[in-house]
CSV table of C-alpha atoms in Angstrom, one decimal:
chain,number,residue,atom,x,y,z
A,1,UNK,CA,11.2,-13.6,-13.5
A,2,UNK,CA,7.7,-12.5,-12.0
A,3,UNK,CA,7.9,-8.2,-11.9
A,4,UNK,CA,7.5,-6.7,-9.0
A,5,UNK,CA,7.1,-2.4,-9.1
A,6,UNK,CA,8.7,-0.2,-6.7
A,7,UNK,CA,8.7,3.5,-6.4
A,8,UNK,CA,9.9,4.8,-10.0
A,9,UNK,CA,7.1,2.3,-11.1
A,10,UNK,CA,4.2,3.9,-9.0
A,11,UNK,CA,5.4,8.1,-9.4
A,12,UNK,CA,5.2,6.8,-13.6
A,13,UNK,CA,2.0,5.3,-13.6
A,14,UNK,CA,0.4,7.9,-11.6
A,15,UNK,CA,1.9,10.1,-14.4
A,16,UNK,CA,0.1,8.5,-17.2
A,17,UNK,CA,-2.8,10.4,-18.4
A,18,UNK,CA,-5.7,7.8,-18.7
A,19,UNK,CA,-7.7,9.4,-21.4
A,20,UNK,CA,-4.9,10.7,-23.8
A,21,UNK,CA,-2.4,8.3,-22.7
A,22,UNK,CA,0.3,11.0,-22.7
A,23,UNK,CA,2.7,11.4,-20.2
A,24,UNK,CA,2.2,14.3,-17.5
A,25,UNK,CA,4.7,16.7,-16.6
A,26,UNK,CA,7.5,14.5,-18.2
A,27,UNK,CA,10.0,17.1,-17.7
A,28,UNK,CA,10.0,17.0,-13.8
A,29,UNK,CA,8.9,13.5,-14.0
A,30,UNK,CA,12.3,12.9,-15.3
A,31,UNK,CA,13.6,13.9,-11.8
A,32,UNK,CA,11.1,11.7,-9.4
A,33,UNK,CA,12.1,8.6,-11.2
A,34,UNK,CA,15.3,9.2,-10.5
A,35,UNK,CA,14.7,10.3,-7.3
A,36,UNK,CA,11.9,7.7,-6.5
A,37,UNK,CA,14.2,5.0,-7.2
A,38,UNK,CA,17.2,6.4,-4.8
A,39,UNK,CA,14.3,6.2,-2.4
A,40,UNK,CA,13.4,2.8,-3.1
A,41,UNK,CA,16.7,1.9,-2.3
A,42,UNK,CA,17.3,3.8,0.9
A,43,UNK,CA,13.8,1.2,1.9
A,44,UNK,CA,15.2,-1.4,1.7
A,45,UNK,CA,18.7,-0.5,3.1
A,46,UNK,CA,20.9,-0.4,0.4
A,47,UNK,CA,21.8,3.4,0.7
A,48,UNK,CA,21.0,5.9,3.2
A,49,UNK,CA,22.2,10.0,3.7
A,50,UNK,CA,24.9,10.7,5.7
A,51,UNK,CA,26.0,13.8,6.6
A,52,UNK,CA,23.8,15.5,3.4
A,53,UNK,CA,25.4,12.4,1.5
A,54,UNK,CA,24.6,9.5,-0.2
A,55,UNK,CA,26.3,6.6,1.7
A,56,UNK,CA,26.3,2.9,-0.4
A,57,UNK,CA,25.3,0.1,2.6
A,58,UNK,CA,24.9,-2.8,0.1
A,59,UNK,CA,26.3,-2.6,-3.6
A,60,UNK,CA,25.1,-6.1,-4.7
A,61,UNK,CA,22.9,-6.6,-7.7
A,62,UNK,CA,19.3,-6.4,-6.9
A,63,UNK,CA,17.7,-8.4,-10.1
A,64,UNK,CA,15.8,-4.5,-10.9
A,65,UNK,CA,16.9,-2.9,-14.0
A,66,UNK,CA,16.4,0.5,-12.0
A,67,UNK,CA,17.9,-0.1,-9.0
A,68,UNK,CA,20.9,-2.4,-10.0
A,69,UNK,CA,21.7,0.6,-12.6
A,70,UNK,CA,21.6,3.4,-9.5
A,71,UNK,CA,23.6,1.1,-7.1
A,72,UNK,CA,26.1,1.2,-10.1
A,73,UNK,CA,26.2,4.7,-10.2
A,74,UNK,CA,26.8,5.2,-6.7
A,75,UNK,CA,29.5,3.0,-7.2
A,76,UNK,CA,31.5,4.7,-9.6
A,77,UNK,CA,30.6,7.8,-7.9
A,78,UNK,CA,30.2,7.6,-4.2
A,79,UNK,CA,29.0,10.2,-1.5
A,80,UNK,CA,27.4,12.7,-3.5
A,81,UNK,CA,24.5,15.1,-2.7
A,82,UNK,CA,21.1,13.6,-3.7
A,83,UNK,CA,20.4,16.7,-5.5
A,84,UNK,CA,23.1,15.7,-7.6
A,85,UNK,CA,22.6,12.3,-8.5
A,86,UNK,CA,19.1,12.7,-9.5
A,87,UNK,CA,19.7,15.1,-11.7
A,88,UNK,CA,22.6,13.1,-13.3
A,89,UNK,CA,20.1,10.7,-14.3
A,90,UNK,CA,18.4,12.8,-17.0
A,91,UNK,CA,15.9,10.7,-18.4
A,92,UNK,CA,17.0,7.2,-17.8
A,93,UNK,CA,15.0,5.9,-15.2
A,94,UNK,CA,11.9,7.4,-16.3
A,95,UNK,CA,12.4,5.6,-19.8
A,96,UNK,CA,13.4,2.6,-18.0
A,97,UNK,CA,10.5,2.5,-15.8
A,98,UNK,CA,8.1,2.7,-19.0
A,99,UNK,CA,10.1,0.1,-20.4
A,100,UNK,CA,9.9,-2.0,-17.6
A,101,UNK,CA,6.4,-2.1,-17.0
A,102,UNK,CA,5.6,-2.2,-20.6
A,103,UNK,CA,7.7,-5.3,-20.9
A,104,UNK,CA,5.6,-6.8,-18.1
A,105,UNK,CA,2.2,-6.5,-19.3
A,106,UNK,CA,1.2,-3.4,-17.0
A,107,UNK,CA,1.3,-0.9,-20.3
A,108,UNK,CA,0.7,-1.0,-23.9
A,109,UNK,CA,2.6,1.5,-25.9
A,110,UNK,CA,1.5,3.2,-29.3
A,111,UNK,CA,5.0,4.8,-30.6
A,112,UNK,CA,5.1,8.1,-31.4
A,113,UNK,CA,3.9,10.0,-34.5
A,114,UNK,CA,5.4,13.4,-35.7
A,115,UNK,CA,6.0,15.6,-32.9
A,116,UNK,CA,3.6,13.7,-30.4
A,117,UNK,CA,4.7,11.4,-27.6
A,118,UNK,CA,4.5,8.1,-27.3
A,119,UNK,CA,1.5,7.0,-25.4
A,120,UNK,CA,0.5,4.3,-22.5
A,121,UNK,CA,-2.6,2.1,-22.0
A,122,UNK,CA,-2.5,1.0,-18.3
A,123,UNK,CA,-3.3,-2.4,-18.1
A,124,UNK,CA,-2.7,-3.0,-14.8
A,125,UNK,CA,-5.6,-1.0,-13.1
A,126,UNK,CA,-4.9,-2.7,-9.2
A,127,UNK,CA,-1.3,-1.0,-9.0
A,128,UNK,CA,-2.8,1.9,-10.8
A,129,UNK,CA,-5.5,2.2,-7.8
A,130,UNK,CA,-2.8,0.7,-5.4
A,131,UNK,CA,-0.5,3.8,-6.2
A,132,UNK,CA,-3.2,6.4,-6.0
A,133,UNK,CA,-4.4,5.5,-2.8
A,134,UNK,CA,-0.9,5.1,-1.6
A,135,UNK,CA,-0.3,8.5,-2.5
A,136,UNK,CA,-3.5,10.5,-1.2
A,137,UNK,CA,-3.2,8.6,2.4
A,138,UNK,CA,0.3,11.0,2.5
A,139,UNK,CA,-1.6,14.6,1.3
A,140,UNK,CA,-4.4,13.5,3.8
A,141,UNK,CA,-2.3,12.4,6.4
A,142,UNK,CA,1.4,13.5,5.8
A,143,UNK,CA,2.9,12.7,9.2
A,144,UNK,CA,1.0,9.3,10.0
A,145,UNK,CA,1.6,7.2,7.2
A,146,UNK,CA,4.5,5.3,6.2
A,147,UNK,CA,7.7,6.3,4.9
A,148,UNK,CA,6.8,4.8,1.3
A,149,UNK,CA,3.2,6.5,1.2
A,150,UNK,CA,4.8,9.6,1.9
A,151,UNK,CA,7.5,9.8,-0.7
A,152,UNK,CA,5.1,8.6,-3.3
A,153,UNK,CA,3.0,11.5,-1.8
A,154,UNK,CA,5.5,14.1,-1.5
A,155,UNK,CA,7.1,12.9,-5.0
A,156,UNK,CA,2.9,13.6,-6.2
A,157,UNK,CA,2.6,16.8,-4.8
A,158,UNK,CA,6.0,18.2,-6.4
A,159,UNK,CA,4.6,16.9,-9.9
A,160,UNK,CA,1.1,19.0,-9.0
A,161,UNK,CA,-0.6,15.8,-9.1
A,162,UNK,CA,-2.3,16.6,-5.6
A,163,UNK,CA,-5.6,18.2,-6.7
A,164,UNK,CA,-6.6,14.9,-8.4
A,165,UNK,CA,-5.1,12.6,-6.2
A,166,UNK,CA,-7.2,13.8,-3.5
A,167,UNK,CA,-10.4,16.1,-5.0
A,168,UNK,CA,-11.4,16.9,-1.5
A,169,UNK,CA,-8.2,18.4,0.0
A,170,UNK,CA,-8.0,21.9,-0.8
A,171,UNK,CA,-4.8,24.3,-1.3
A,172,UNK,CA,-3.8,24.9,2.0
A,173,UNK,CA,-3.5,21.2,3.0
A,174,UNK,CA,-2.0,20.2,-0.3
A,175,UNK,CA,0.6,23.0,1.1
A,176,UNK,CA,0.9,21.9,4.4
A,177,UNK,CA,1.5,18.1,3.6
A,178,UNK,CA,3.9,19.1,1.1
A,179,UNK,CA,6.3,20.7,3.9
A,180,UNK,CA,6.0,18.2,6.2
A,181,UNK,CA,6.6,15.4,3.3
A,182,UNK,CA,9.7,17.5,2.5
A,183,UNK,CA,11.0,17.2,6.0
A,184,UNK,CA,10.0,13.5,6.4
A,185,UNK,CA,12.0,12.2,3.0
A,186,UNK,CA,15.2,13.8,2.3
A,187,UNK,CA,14.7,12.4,-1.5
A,188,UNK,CA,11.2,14.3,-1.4
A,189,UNK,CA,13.4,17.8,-0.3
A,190,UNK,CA,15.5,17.6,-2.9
A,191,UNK,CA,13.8,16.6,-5.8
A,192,UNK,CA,11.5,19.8,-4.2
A,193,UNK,CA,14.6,22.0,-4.4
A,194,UNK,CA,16.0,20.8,-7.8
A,195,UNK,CA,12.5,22.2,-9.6
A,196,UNK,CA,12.5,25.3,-7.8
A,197,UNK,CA,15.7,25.9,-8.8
A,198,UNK,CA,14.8,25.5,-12.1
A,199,UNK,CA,11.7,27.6,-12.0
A,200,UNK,CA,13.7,30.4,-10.2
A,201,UNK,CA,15.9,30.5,-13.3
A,202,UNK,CA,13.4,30.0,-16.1
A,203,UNK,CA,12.0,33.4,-14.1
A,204,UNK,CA,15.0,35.1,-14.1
A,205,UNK,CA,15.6,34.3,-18.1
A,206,UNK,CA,12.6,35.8,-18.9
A,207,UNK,CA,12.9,38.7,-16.4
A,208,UNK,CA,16.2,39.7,-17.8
């Protein structure tokens, strides 16, 4: 069957460090895969967020590792929070997403030695460009692009990715684009308020 990426796909690759290979940020990287793959399936219809919950539309099987395993999820456990689902997935659709595009040609990975990560060579440079652009239209232009560019976008600029993405914005739009992608993609707000959660207790460990 010909492989077709979605969302989880594009926030991974952008992840991928082209000169070392290593993965960015995996940590909170772990979070927008999940998150970017609830979001692929609100797209096309199959889940959408009703009254702060996760509401299943359409529970049949996809034919996508990543988003037949989510709808299966939401199955077993309907009408939860976002924030709550993402972060149930731990690491598993990040590592399914590398899988995935490893197992169709768009990465080759060396296993890890020691201590060190595995790493990616992207092979697939046009969905590598395709995501990147994708992504800086939303930090250039949060409110006039499309729902998709701005997840990817928003999903970006919570992973710090923004200053590369697009050299030529500076701080204060990077800022301002990621609010208004927060209030455009509710998957975007709470992947956003999962890490800062997170951060505010990492701060308050080592304040204490």
């Amino acid at each position: 069957m010909e492989f077709f990426g979605n969302l989880a796909h594009q926030i991974t690759l952008l992840a991928i460090n082209e000169q070392t290979g290593r993965v960015r940020n995996r940590g909170q990287l772990k979070l927008a895969a999940a998150g970017a793959t609830l979001a692929e399936l609100a797209m096309q219809e199959r889940v959408s967020l009703v009254d702060k919950k996760v509401q299943v539309h359409d529970a049949r099987p996809i034919g996508d590792p990543l988003l037949d395993a989510m709808l299966r999820v939401l199955g077993t456990h309907p009408a939860h929070r976002p924030a709550r689902i993402i972060q149930a997935g731990g690491g598993f659709y990040l590592d399914q997403s590398l899988e995935d595009m490893t197992r169709s040609g768009w990465l080759v990975k060396t296993p890890a030695r020691g201590l060190g990560g595995d790493r990616y060579r992207i092979l697939n440079a046009q969905e590598l460009s395709t995501a990147r652009e994708l992504a800086a239209t939303a930090i250039r232009d949060p409110a006039g692009v499309t729902s998709r560019a701005a997840c990817l976008g928003g999903l970006a600029l919570e992973l710090q990715f923004g200053k590369w993405l697009a050299p030529e914005a500076g701080w204060r739009q990077r800022w301002r684009s990621q609010r208004v992608l927060q209030q455009r993609d509710w998957v975007v707000k709470a992947v956003h308020d999962i890490i800062a959660s997170q951060q505010s207790a990492t701060t308050a460990a080592i304040s204490s």
